Short mmCIF file of C-alpha atoms in Angstrom, two decimals:
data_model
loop_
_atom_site.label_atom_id
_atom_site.label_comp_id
_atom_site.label_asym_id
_atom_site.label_seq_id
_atom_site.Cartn_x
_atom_site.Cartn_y
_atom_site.Cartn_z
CA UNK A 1 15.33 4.53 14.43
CA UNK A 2 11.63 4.55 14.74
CA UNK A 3 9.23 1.86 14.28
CA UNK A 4 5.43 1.73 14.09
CA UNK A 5 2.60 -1.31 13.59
CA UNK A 6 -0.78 -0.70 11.73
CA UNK A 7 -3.09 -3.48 11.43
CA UNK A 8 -6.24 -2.74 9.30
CA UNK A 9 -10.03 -3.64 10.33
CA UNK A 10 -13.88 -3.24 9.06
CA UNK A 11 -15.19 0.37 10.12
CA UNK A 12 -17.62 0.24 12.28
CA UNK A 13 -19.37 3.49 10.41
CA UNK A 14 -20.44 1.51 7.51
CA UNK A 15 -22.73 -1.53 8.25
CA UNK A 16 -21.58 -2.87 4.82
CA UNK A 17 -18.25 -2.75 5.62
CA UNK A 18 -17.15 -1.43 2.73
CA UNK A 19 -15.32 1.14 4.46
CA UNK A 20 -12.01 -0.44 6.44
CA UNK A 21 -9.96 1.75 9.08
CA UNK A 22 -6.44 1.59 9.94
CA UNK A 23 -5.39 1.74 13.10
CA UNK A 24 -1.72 2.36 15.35
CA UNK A 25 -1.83 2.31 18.77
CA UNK A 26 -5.52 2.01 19.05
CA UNK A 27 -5.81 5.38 16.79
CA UNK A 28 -7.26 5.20 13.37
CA UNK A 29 -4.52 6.73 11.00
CA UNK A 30 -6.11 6.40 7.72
CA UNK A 31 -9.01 4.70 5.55
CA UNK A 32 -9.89 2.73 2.57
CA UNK A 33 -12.65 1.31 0.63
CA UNK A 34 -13.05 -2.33 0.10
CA UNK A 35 -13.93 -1.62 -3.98
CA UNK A 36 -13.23 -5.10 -5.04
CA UNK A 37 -11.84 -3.79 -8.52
CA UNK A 38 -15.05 -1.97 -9.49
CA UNK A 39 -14.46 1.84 -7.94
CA UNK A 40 -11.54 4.02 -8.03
CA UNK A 41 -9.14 3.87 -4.87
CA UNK A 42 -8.78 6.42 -2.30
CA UNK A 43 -6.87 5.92 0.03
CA UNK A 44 -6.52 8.23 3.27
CA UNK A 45 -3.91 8.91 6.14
CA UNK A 46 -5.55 11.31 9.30
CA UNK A 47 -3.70 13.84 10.99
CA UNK A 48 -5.56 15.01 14.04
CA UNK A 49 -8.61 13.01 12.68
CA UNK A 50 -8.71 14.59 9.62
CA UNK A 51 -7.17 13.46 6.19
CA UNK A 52 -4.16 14.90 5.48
CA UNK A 53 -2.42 12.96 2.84
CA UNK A 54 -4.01 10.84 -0.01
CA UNK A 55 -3.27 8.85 -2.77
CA UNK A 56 -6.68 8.13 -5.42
CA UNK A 57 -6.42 6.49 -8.88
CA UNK A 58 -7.68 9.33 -11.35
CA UNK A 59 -6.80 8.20 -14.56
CA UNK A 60 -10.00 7.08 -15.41
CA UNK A 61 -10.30 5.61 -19.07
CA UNK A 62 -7.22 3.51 -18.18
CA UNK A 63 -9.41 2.32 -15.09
CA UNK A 64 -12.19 1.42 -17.01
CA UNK A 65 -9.69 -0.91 -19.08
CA UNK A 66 -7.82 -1.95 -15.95
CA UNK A 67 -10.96 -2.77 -13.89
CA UNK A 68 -13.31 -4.30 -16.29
CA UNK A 69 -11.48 -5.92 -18.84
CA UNK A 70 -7.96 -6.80 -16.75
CA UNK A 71 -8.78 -6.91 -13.45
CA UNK A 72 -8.92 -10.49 -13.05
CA UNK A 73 -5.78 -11.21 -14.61
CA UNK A 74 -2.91 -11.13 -11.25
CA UNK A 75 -0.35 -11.87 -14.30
CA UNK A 76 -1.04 -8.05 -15.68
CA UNK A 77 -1.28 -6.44 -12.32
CA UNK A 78 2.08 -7.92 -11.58
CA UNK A 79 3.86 -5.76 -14.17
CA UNK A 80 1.54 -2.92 -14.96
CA UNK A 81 -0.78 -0.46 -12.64
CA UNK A 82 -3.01 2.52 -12.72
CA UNK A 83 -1.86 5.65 -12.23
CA UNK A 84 -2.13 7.43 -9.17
CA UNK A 85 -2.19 11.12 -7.57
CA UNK A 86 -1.20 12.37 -4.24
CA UNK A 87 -2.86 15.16 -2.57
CA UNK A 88 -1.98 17.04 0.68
CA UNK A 89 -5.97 18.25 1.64
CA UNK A 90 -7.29 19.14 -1.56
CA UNK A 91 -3.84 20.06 -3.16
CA UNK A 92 -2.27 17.56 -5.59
CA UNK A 93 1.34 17.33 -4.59
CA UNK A 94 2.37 14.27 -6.72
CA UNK A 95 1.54 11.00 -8.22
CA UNK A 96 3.00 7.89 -9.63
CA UNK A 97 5.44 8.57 -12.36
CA UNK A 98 5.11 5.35 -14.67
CA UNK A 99 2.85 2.26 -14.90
CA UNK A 100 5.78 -0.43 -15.02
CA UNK A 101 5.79 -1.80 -11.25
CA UNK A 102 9.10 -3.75 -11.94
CA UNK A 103 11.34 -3.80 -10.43
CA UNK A 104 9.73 -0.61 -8.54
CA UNK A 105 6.88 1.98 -8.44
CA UNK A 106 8.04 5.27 -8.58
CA UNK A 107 6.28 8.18 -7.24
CA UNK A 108 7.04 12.08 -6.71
CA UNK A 109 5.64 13.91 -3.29
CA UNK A 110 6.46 17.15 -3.79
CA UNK A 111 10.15 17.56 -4.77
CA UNK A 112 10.85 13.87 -3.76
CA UNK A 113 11.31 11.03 -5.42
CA UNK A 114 9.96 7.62 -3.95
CA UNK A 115 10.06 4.13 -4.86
CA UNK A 116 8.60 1.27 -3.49
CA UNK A 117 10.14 -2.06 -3.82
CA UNK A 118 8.33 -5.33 -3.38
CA UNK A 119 10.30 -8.45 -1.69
CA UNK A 120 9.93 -11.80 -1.01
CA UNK A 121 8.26 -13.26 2.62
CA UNK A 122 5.66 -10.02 2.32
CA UNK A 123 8.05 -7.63 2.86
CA UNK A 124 8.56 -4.01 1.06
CA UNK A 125 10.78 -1.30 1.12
CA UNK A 126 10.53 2.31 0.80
CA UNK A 127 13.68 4.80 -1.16
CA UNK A 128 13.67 8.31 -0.93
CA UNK A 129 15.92 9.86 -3.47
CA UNK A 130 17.59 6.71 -3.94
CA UNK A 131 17.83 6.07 -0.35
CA UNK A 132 16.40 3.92 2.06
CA UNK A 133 13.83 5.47 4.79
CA UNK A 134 11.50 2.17 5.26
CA UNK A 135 10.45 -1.43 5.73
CA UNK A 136 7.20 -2.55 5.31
CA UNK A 137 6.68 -6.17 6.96
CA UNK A 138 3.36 -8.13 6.64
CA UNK A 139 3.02 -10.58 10.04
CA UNK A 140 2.56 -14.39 8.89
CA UNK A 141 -1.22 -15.09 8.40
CA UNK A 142 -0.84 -18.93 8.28
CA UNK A 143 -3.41 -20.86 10.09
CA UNK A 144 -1.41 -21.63 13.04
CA UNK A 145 -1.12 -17.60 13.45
CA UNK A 146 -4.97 -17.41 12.97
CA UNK A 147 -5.59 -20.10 15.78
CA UNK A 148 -4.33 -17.89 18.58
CA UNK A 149 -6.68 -15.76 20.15
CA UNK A 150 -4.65 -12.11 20.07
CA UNK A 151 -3.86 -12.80 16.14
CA UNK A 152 -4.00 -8.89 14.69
CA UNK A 153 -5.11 -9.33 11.20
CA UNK A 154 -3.53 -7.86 8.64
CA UNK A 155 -1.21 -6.52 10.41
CA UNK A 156 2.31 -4.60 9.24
CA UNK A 157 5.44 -4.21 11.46
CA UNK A 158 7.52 -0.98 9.84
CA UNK A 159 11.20 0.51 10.45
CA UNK A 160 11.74 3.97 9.29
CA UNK A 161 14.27 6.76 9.42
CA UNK A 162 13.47 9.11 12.60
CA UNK A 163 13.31 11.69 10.29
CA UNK A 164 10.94 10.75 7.83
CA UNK A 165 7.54 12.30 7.36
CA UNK A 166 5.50 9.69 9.49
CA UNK A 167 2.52 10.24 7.31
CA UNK A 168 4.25 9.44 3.58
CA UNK A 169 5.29 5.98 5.95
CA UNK A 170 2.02 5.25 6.75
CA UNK A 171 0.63 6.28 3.17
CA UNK A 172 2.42 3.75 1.25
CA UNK A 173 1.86 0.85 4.05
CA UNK A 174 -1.61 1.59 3.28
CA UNK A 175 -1.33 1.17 -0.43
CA UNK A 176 0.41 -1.85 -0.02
CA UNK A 177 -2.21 -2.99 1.59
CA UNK A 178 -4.48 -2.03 -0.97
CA UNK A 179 -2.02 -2.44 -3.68
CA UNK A 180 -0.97 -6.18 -3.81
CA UNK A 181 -3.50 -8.07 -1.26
CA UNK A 182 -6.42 -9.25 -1.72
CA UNK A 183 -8.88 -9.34 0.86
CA UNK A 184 -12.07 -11.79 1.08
CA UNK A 185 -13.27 -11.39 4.25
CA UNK A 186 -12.12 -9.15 6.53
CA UNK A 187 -11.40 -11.48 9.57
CA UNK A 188 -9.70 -14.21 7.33
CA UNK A 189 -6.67 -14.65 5.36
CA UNK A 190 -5.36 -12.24 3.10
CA UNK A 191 -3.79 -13.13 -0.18
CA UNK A 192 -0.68 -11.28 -1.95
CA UNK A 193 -1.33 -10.20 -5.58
CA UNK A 194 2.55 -10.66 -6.91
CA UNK A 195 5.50 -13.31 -7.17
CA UNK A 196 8.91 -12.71 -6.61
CA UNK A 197 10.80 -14.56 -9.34
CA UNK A 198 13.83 -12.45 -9.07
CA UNK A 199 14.65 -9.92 -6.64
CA UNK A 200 17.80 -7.78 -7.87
CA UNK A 201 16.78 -5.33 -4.31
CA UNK A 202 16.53 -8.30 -1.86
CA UNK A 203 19.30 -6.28 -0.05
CA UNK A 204 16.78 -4.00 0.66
CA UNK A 205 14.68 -6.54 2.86
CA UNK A 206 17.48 -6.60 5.31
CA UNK A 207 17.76 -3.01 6.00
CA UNK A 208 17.99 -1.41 9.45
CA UNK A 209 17.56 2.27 10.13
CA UNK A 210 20.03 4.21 12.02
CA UNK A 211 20.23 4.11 15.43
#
């Protein structure tokens, strides 16, 4: 069993803080940019300081529909998403294989097949080839939480299988960050992007990896 915590925060690179970090044991592990709907997402995890994996929207005439004509509507999002490639460096070694998000989003890393499930109480999980490897757990953000002094915001507590590629992990924490919360400010309150109506996987949300 392995766990790991990431809690995302404003780069201090950018003084419009449009760039945000993401950061594990006082290490930054990956970056985003704060597009608001109106750029393409690119998402990064670092290896050694460097990106290694990434996932970035690329199908673009379905982003400009997305973006400027849906993005407002949460209803949409819900059901339907961009599509999305993964590179390794420079080399594309997957992508998202459909745009239906229910009751999953599938993607393919190279000869695996992953799908990310979305629960309720902000919590995901992660299959490989139809079996478990992850969960994804957002900490409460209430305002009680906010009141105490050491509150991390948005912060996400994750089990995984010891032998699981600890970058894919950290790769699809940081979509879901990206993914289905929305962010307006960066030391406030985040908001999730989806309801759970029915949850046919809520099994899933009580998984423990092997010891």
């Amino acid at each position: 069993m392995a766990k790991m915590t990431i809690s995302r925060q404003p780069s201090e690179l950018e003084p419009d803080k449009k760039l945000v970090h993401y950061v594990q044991n006082g290490a930054v592990i990956g970056s985003a940019r704060q597009t608001n709907g109106f750029a393409m997402e690119d998402i990064e995890v670092f290896r050694d300081g460097a990106p290694n994996l990434s996932l970035r929207e690329t199908d673009r005439w379905f982003w400009v529909c997305w973006r400027w004509l849906l993005w407002f509507s949460l209803l949409v999002q819900m059901f339907f998403s961009t599509r999305y490639k993964v590179f390794e460096g420079e080399e594309m070694v997957g992508g998202s294989l459909e745009r239906r998000t229910r009751p999953a989003m599938t993607f393919r890393i190279h000869q695996d097949e992953y799908r990310l499930f979305f629960h309720a109480g902000n919590r995901f999980s992660l299959t490989k080839n139809g079996v478990q490897t992850a969960l994804y757990a957002k900490r409460p953000e209430g305002s009680a939480h906010r009141a105490a002094p050491d509150w991390p915001a948005h912060t996400y507590d994750v089990l995984y299988e010891t032998g699981e590629q600890a970058d894919v992990v950290r790769l699809f924490c940081l979509f879901i960050d990206k993914r289905f919360f929305l962010h307006y400010n960066y030391g406030g309150r985040s908001h999730q992007k989806y309801i759970v109506i029915h949850d046919p996987y809520s099994h899933h949300a009580l998984w423990q990896p092997k010891e």
